N, CA, C and O atoms as a Maestro MAE file, in Angstrom:
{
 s_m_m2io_version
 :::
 2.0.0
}

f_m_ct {
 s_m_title
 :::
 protein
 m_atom[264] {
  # First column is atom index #
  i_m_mmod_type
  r_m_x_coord
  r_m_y_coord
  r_m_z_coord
  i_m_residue_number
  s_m_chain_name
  s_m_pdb_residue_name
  s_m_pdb_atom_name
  i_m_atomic_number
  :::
  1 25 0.814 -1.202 0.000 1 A "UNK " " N  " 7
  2 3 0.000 0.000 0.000 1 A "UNK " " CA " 6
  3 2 0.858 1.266 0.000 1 A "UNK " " C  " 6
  4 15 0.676 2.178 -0.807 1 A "UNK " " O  " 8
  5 25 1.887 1.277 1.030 2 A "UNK " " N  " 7
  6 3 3.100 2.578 0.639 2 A "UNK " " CA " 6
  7 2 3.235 2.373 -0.568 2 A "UNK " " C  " 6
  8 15 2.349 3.111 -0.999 2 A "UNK " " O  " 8
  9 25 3.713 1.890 -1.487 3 A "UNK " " N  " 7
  10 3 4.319 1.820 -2.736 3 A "UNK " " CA " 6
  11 2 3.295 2.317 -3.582 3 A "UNK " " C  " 6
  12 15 3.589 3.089 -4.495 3 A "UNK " " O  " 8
  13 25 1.959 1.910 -3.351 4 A "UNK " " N  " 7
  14 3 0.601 2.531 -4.264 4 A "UNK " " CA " 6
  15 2 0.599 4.345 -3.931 4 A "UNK " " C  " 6
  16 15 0.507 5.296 -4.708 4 A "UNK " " O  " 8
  17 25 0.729 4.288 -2.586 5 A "UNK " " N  " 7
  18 3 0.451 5.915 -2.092 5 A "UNK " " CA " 6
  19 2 1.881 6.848 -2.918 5 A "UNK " " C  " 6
  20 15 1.769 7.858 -3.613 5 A "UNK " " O  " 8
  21 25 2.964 6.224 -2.613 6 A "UNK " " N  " 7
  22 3 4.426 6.979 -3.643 6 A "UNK " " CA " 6
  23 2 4.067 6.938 -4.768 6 A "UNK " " C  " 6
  24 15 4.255 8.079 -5.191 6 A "UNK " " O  " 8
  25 25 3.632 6.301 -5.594 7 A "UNK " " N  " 7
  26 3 3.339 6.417 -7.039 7 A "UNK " " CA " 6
  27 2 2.234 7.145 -7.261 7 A "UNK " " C  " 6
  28 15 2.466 7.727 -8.321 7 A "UNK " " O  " 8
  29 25 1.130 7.463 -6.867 8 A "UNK " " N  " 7
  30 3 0.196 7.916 -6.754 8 A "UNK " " CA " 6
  31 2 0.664 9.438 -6.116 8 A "UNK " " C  " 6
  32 15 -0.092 10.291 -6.580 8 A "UNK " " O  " 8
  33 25 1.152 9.725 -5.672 9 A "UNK " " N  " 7
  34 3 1.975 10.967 -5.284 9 A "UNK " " CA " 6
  35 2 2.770 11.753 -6.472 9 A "UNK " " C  " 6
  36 15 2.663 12.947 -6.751 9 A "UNK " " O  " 8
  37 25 3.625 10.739 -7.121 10 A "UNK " " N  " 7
  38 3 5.079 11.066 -8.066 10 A "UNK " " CA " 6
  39 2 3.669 11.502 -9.254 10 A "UNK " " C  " 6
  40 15 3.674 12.690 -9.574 10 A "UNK " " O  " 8
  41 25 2.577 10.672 -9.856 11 A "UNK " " N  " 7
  42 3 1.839 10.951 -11.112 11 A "UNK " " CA " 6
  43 2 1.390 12.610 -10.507 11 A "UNK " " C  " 6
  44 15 1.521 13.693 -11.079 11 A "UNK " " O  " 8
  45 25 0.819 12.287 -9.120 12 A "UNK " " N  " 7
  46 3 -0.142 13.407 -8.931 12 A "UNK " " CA " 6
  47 2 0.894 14.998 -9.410 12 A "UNK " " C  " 6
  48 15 0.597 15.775 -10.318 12 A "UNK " " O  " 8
  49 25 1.997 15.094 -8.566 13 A "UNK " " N  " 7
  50 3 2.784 15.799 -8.947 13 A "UNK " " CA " 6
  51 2 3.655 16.314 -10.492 13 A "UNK " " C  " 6
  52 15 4.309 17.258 -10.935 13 A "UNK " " O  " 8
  53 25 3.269 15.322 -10.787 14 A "UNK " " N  " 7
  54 3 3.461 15.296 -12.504 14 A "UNK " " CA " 6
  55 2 2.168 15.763 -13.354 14 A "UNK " " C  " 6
  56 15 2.269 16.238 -14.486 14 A "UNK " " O  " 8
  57 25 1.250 15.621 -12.849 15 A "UNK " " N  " 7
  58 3 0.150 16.201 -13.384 15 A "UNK " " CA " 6
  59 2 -0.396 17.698 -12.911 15 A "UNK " " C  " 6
  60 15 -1.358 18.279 -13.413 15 A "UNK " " O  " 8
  61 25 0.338 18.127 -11.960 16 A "UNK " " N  " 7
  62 3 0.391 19.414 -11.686 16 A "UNK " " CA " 6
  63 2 1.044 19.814 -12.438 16 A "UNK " " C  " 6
  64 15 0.468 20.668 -13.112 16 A "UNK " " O  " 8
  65 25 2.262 19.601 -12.779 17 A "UNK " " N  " 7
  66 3 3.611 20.059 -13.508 17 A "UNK " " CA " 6
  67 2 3.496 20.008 -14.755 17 A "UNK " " C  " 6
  68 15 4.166 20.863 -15.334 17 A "UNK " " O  " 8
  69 25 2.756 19.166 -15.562 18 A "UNK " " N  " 7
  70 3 2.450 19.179 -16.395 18 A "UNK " " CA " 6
  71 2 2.037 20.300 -17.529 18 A "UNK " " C  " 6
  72 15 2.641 20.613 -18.555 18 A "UNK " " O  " 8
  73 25 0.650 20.856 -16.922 19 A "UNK " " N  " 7
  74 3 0.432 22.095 -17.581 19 A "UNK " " CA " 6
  75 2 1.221 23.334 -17.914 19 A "UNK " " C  " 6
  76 15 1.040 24.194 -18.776 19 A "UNK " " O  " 8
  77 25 2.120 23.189 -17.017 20 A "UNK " " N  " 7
  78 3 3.313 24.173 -17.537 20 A "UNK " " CA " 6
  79 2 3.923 24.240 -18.871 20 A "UNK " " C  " 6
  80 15 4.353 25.176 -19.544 20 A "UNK " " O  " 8
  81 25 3.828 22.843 -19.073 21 A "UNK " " N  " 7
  82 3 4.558 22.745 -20.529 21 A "UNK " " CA " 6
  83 2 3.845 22.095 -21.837 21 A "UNK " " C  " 6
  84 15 4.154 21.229 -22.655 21 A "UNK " " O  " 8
  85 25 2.573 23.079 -21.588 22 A "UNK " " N  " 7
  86 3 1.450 23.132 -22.456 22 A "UNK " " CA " 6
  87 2 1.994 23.754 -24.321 22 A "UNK " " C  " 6
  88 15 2.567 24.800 -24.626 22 A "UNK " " O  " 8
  89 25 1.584 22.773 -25.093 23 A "UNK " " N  " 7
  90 3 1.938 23.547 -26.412 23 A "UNK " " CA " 6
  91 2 0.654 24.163 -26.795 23 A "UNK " " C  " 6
  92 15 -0.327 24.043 -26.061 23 A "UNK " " O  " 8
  93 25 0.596 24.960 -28.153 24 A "UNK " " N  " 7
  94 3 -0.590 25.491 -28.849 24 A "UNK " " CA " 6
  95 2 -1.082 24.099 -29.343 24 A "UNK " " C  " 6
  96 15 -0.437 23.136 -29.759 24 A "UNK " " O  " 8
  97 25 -2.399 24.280 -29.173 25 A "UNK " " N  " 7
  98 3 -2.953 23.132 -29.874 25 A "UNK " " CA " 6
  99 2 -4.001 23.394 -31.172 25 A "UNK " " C  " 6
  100 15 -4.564 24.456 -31.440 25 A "UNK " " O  " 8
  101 25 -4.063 22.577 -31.635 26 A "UNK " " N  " 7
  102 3 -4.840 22.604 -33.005 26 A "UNK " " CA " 6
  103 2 -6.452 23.075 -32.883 26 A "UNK " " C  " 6
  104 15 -6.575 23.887 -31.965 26 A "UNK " " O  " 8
  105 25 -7.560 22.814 -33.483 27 A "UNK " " N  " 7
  106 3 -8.489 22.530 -33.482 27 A "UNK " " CA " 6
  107 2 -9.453 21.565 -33.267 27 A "UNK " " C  " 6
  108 15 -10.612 21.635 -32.856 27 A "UNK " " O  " 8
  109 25 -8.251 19.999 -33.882 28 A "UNK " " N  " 7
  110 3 -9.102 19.072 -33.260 28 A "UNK " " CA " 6
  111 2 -8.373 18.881 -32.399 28 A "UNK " " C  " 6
  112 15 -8.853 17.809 -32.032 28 A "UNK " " O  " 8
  113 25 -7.536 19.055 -31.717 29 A "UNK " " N  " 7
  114 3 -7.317 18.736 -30.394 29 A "UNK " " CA " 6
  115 2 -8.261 19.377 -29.306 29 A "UNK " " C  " 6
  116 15 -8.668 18.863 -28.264 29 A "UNK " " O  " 8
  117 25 -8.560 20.928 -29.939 30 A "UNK " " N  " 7
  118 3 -9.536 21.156 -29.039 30 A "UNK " " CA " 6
  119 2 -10.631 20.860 -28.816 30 A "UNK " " C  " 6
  120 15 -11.245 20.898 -27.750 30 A "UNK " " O  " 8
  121 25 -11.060 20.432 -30.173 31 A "UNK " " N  " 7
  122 3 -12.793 19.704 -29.977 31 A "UNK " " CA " 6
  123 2 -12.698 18.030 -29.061 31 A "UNK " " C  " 6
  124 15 -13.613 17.383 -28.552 31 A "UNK " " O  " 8
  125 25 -11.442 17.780 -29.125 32 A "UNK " " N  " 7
  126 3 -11.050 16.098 -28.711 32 A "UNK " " CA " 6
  127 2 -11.075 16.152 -27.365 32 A "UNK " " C  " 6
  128 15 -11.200 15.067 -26.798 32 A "UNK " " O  " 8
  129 25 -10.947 17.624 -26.353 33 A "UNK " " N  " 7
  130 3 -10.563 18.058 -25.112 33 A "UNK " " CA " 6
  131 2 -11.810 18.238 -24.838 33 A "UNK " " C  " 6
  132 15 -12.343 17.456 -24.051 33 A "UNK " " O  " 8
  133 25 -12.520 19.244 -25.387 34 A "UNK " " N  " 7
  134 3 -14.296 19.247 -25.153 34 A "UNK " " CA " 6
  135 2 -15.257 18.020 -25.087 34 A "UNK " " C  " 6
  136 15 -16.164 18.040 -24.255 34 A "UNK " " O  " 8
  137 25 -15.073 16.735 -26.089 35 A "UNK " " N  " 7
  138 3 -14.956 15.866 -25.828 35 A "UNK " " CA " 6
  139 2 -14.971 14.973 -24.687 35 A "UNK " " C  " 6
  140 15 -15.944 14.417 -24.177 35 A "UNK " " O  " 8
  141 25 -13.836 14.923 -24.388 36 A "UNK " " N  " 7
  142 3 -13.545 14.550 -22.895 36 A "UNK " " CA " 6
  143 2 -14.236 14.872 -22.028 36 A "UNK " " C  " 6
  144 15 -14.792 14.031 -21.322 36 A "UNK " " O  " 8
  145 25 -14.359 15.963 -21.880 37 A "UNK " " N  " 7
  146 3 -14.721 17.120 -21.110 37 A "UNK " " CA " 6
  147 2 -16.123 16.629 -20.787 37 A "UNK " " C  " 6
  148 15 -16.608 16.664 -19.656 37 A "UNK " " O  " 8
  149 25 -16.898 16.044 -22.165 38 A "UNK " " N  " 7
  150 3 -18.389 16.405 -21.852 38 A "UNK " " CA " 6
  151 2 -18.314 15.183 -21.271 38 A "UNK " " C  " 6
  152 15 -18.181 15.306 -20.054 38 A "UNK " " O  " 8
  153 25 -18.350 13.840 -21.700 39 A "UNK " " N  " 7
  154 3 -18.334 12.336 -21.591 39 A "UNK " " CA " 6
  155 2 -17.795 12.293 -20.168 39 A "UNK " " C  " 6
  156 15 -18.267 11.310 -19.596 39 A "UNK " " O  " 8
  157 25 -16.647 13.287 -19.064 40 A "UNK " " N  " 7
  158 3 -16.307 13.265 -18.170 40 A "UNK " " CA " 6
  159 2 -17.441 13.298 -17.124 40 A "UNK " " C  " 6
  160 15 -17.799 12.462 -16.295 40 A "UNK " " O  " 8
  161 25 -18.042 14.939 -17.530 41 A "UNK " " N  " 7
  162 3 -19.231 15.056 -16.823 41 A "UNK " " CA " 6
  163 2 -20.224 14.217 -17.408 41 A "UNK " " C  " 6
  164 15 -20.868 15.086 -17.995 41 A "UNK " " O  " 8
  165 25 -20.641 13.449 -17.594 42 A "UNK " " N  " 7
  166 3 -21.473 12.762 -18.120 42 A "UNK " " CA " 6
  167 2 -21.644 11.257 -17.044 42 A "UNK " " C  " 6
  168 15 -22.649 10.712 -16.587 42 A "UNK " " O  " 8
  169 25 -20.263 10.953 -16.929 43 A "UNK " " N  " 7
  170 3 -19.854 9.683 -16.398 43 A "UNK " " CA " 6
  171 2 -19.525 9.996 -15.034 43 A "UNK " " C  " 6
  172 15 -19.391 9.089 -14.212 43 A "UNK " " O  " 8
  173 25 -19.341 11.570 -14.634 44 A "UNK " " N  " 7
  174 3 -19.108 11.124 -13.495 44 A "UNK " " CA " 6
  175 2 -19.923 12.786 -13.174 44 A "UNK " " C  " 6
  176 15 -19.286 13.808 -13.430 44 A "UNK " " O  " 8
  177 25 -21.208 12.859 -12.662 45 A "UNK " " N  " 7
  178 3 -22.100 14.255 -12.798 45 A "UNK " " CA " 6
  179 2 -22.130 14.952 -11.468 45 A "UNK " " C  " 6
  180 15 -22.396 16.133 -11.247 45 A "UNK " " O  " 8
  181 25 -21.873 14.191 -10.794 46 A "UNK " " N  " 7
  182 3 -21.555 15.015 -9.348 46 A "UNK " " CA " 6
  183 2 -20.248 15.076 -8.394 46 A "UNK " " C  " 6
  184 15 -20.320 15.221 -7.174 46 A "UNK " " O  " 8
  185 25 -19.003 14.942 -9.149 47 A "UNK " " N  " 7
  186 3 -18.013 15.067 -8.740 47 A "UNK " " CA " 6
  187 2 -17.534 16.559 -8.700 47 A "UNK " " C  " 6
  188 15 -17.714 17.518 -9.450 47 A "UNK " " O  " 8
  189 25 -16.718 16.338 -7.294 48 A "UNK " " N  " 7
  190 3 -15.856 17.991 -7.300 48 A "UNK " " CA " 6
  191 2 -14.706 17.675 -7.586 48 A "UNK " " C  " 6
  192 15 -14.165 16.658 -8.020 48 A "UNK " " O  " 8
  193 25 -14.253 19.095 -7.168 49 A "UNK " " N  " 7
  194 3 -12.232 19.102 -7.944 49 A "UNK " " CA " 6
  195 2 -11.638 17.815 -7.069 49 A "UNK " " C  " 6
  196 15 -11.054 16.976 -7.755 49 A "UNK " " O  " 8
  197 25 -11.693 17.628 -6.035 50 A "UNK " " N  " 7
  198 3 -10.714 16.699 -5.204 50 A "UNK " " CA " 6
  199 2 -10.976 15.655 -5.820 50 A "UNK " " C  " 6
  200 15 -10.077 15.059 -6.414 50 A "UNK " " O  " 8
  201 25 -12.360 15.166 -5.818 51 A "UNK " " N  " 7
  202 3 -12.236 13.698 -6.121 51 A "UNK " " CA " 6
  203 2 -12.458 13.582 -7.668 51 A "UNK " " C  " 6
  204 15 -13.079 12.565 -7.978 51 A "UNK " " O  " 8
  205 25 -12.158 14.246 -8.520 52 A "UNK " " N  " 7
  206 3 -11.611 14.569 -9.479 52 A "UNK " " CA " 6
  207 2 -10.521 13.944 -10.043 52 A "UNK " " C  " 6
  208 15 -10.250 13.147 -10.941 52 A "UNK " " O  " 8
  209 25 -9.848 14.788 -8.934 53 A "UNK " " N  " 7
  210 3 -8.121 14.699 -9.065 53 A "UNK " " CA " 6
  211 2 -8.111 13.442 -8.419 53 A "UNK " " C  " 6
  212 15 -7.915 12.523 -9.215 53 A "UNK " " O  " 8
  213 25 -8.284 13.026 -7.019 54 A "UNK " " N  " 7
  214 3 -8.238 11.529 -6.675 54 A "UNK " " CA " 6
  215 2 -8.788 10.388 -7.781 54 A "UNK " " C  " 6
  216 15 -8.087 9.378 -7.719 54 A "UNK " " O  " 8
  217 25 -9.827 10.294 -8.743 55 A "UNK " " N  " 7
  218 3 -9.908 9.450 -9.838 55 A "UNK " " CA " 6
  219 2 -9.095 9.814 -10.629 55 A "UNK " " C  " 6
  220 15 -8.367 8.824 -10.689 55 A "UNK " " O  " 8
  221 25 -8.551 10.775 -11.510 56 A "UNK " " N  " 7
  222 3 -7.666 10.708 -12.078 56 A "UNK " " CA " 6
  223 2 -5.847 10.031 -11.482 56 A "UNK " " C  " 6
  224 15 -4.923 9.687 -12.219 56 A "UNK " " O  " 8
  225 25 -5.868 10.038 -10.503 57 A "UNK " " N  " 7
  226 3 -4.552 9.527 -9.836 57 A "UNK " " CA " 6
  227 2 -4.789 8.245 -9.550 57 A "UNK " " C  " 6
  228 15 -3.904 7.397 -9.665 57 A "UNK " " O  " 8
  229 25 -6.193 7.923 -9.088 58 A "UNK " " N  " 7
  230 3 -6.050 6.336 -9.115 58 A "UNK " " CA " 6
  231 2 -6.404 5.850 -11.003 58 A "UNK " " C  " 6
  232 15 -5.720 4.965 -11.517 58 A "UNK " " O  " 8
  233 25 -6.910 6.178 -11.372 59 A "UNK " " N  " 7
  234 3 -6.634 5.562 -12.690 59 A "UNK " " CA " 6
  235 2 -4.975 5.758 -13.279 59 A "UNK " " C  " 6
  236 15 -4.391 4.740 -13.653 59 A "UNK " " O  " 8
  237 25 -4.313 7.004 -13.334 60 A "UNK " " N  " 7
  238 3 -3.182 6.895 -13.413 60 A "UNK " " CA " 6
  239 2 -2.039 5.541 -12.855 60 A "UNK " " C  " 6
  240 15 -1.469 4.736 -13.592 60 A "UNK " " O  " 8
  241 25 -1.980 5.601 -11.786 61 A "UNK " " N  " 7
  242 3 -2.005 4.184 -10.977 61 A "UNK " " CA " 6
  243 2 -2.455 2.727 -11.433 61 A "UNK " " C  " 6
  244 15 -1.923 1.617 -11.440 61 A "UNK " " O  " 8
  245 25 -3.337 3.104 -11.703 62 A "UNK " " N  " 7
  246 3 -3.817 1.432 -12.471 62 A "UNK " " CA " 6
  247 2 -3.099 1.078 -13.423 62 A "UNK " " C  " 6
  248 15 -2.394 0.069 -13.445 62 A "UNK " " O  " 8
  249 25 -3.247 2.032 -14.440 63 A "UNK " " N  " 7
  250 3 -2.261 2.414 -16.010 63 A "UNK " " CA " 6
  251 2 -0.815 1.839 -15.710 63 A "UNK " " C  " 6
  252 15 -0.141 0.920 -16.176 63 A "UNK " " O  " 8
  253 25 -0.622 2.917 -14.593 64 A "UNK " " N  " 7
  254 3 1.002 2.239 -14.344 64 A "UNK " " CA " 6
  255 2 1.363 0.773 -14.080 64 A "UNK " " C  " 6
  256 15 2.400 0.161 -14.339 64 A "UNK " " O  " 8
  257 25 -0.035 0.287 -13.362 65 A "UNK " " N  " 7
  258 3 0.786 -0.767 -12.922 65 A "UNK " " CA " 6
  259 2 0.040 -2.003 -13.715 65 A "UNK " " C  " 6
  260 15 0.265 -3.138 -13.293 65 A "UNK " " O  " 8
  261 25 -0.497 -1.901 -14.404 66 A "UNK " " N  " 7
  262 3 -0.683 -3.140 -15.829 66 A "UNK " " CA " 6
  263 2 0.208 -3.196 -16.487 66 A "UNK " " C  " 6
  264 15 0.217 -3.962 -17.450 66 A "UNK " " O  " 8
  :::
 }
 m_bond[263] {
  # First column is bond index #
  i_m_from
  i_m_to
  i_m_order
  :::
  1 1 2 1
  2 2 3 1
  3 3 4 2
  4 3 5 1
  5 5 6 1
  6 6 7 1
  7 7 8 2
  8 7 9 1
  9 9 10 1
  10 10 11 1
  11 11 12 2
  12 11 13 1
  13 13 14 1
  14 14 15 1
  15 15 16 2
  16 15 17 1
  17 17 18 1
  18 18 19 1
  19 19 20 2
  20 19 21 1
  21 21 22 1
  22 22 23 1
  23 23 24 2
  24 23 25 1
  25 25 26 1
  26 26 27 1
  27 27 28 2
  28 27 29 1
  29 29 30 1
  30 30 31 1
  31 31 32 2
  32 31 33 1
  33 33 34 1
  34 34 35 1
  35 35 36 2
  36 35 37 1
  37 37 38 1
  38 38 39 1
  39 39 40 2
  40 39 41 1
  41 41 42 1
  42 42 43 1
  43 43 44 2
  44 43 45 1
  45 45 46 1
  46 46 47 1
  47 47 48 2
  48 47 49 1
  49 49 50 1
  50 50 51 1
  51 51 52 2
  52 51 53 1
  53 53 54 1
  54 54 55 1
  55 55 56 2
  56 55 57 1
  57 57 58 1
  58 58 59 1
  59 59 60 2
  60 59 61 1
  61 61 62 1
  62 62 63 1
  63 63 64 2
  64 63 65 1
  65 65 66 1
  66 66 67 1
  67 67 68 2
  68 67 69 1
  69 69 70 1
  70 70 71 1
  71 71 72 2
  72 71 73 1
  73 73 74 1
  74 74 75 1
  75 75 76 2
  76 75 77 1
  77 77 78 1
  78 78 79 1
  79 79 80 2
  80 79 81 1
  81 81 82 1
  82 82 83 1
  83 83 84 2
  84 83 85 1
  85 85 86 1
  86 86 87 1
  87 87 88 2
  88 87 89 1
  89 89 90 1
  90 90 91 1
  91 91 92 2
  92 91 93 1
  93 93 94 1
  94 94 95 1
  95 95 96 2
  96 95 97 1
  97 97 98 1
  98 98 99 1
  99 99 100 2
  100 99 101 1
  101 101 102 1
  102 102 103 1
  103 103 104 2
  104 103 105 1
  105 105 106 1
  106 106 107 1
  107 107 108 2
  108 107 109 1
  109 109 110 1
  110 110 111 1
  111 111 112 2
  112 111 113 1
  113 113 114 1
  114 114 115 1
  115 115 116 2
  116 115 117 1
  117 117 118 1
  118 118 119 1
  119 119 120 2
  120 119 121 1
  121 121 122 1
  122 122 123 1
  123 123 124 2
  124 123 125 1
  125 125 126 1
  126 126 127 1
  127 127 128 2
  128 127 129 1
  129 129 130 1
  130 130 131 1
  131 131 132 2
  132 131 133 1
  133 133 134 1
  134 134 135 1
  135 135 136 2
  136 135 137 1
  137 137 138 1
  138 138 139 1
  139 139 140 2
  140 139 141 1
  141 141 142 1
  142 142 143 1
  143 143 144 2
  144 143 145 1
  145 145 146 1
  146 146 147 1
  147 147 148 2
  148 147 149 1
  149 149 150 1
  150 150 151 1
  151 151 152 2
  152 151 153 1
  153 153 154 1
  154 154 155 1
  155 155 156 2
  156 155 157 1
  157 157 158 1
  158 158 159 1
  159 159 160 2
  160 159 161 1
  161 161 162 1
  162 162 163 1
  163 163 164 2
  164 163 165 1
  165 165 166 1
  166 166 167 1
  167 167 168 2
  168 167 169 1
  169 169 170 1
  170 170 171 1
  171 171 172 2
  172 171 173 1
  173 173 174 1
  174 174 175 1
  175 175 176 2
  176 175 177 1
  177 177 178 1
  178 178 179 1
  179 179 180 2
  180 179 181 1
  181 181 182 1
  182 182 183 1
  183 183 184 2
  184 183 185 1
  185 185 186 1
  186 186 187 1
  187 187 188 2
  188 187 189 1
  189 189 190 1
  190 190 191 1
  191 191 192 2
  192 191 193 1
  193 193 194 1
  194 194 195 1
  195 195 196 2
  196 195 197 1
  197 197 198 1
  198 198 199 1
  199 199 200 2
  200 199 201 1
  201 201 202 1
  202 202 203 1
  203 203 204 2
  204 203 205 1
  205 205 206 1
  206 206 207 1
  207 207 208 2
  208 207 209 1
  209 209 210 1
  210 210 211 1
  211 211 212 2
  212 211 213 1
  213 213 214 1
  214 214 215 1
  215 215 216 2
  216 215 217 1
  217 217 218 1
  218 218 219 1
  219 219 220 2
  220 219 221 1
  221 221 222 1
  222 222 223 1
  223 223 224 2
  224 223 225 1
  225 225 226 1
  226 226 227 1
  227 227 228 2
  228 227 229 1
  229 229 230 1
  230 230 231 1
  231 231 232 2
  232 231 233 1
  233 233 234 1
  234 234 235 1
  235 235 236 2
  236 235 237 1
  237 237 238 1
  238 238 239 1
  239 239 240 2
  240 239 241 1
  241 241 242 1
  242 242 243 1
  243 243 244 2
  244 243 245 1
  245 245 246 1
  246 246 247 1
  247 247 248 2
  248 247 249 1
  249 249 250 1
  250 250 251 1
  251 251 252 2
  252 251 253 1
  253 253 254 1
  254 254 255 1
  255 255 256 2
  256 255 257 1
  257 257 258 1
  258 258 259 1
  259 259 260 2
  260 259 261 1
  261 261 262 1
  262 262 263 1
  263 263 264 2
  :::
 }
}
């Protein structure tokens, strides 16, 4: 379970860091982001920012470790 919580830490922090090094994006990248976006709220309609970010880090996590 430590080893799940460190990795789950190292992504989370990487996904903060991330946006920093945002490029210009296209058009369909942006409709591909809206996308997401909607199907997100869709699938998950009453979530806030935290547990947000906590599903995105445990799916990150999963990813990693398949």
């Amino acid at each position: 379970m430590p080893k799940r919580i460190a990795i789950a830490t190292i992504l989370f922090s990487l996904a903060i860091a991330a946006p920093g090094c945002k490029r210009d994006q296209g058009p369909m990248e942006k409709a591909g982001e809206k996308i997401d976006e909607t199907v997100d709220k869709l699938t998950h309609p009453n979530e806030g920012p935290v547990e947000k970010a906590g599903r995105k880090v445990d799916e990150a996590v999963d990813d990693a470790t398949e």
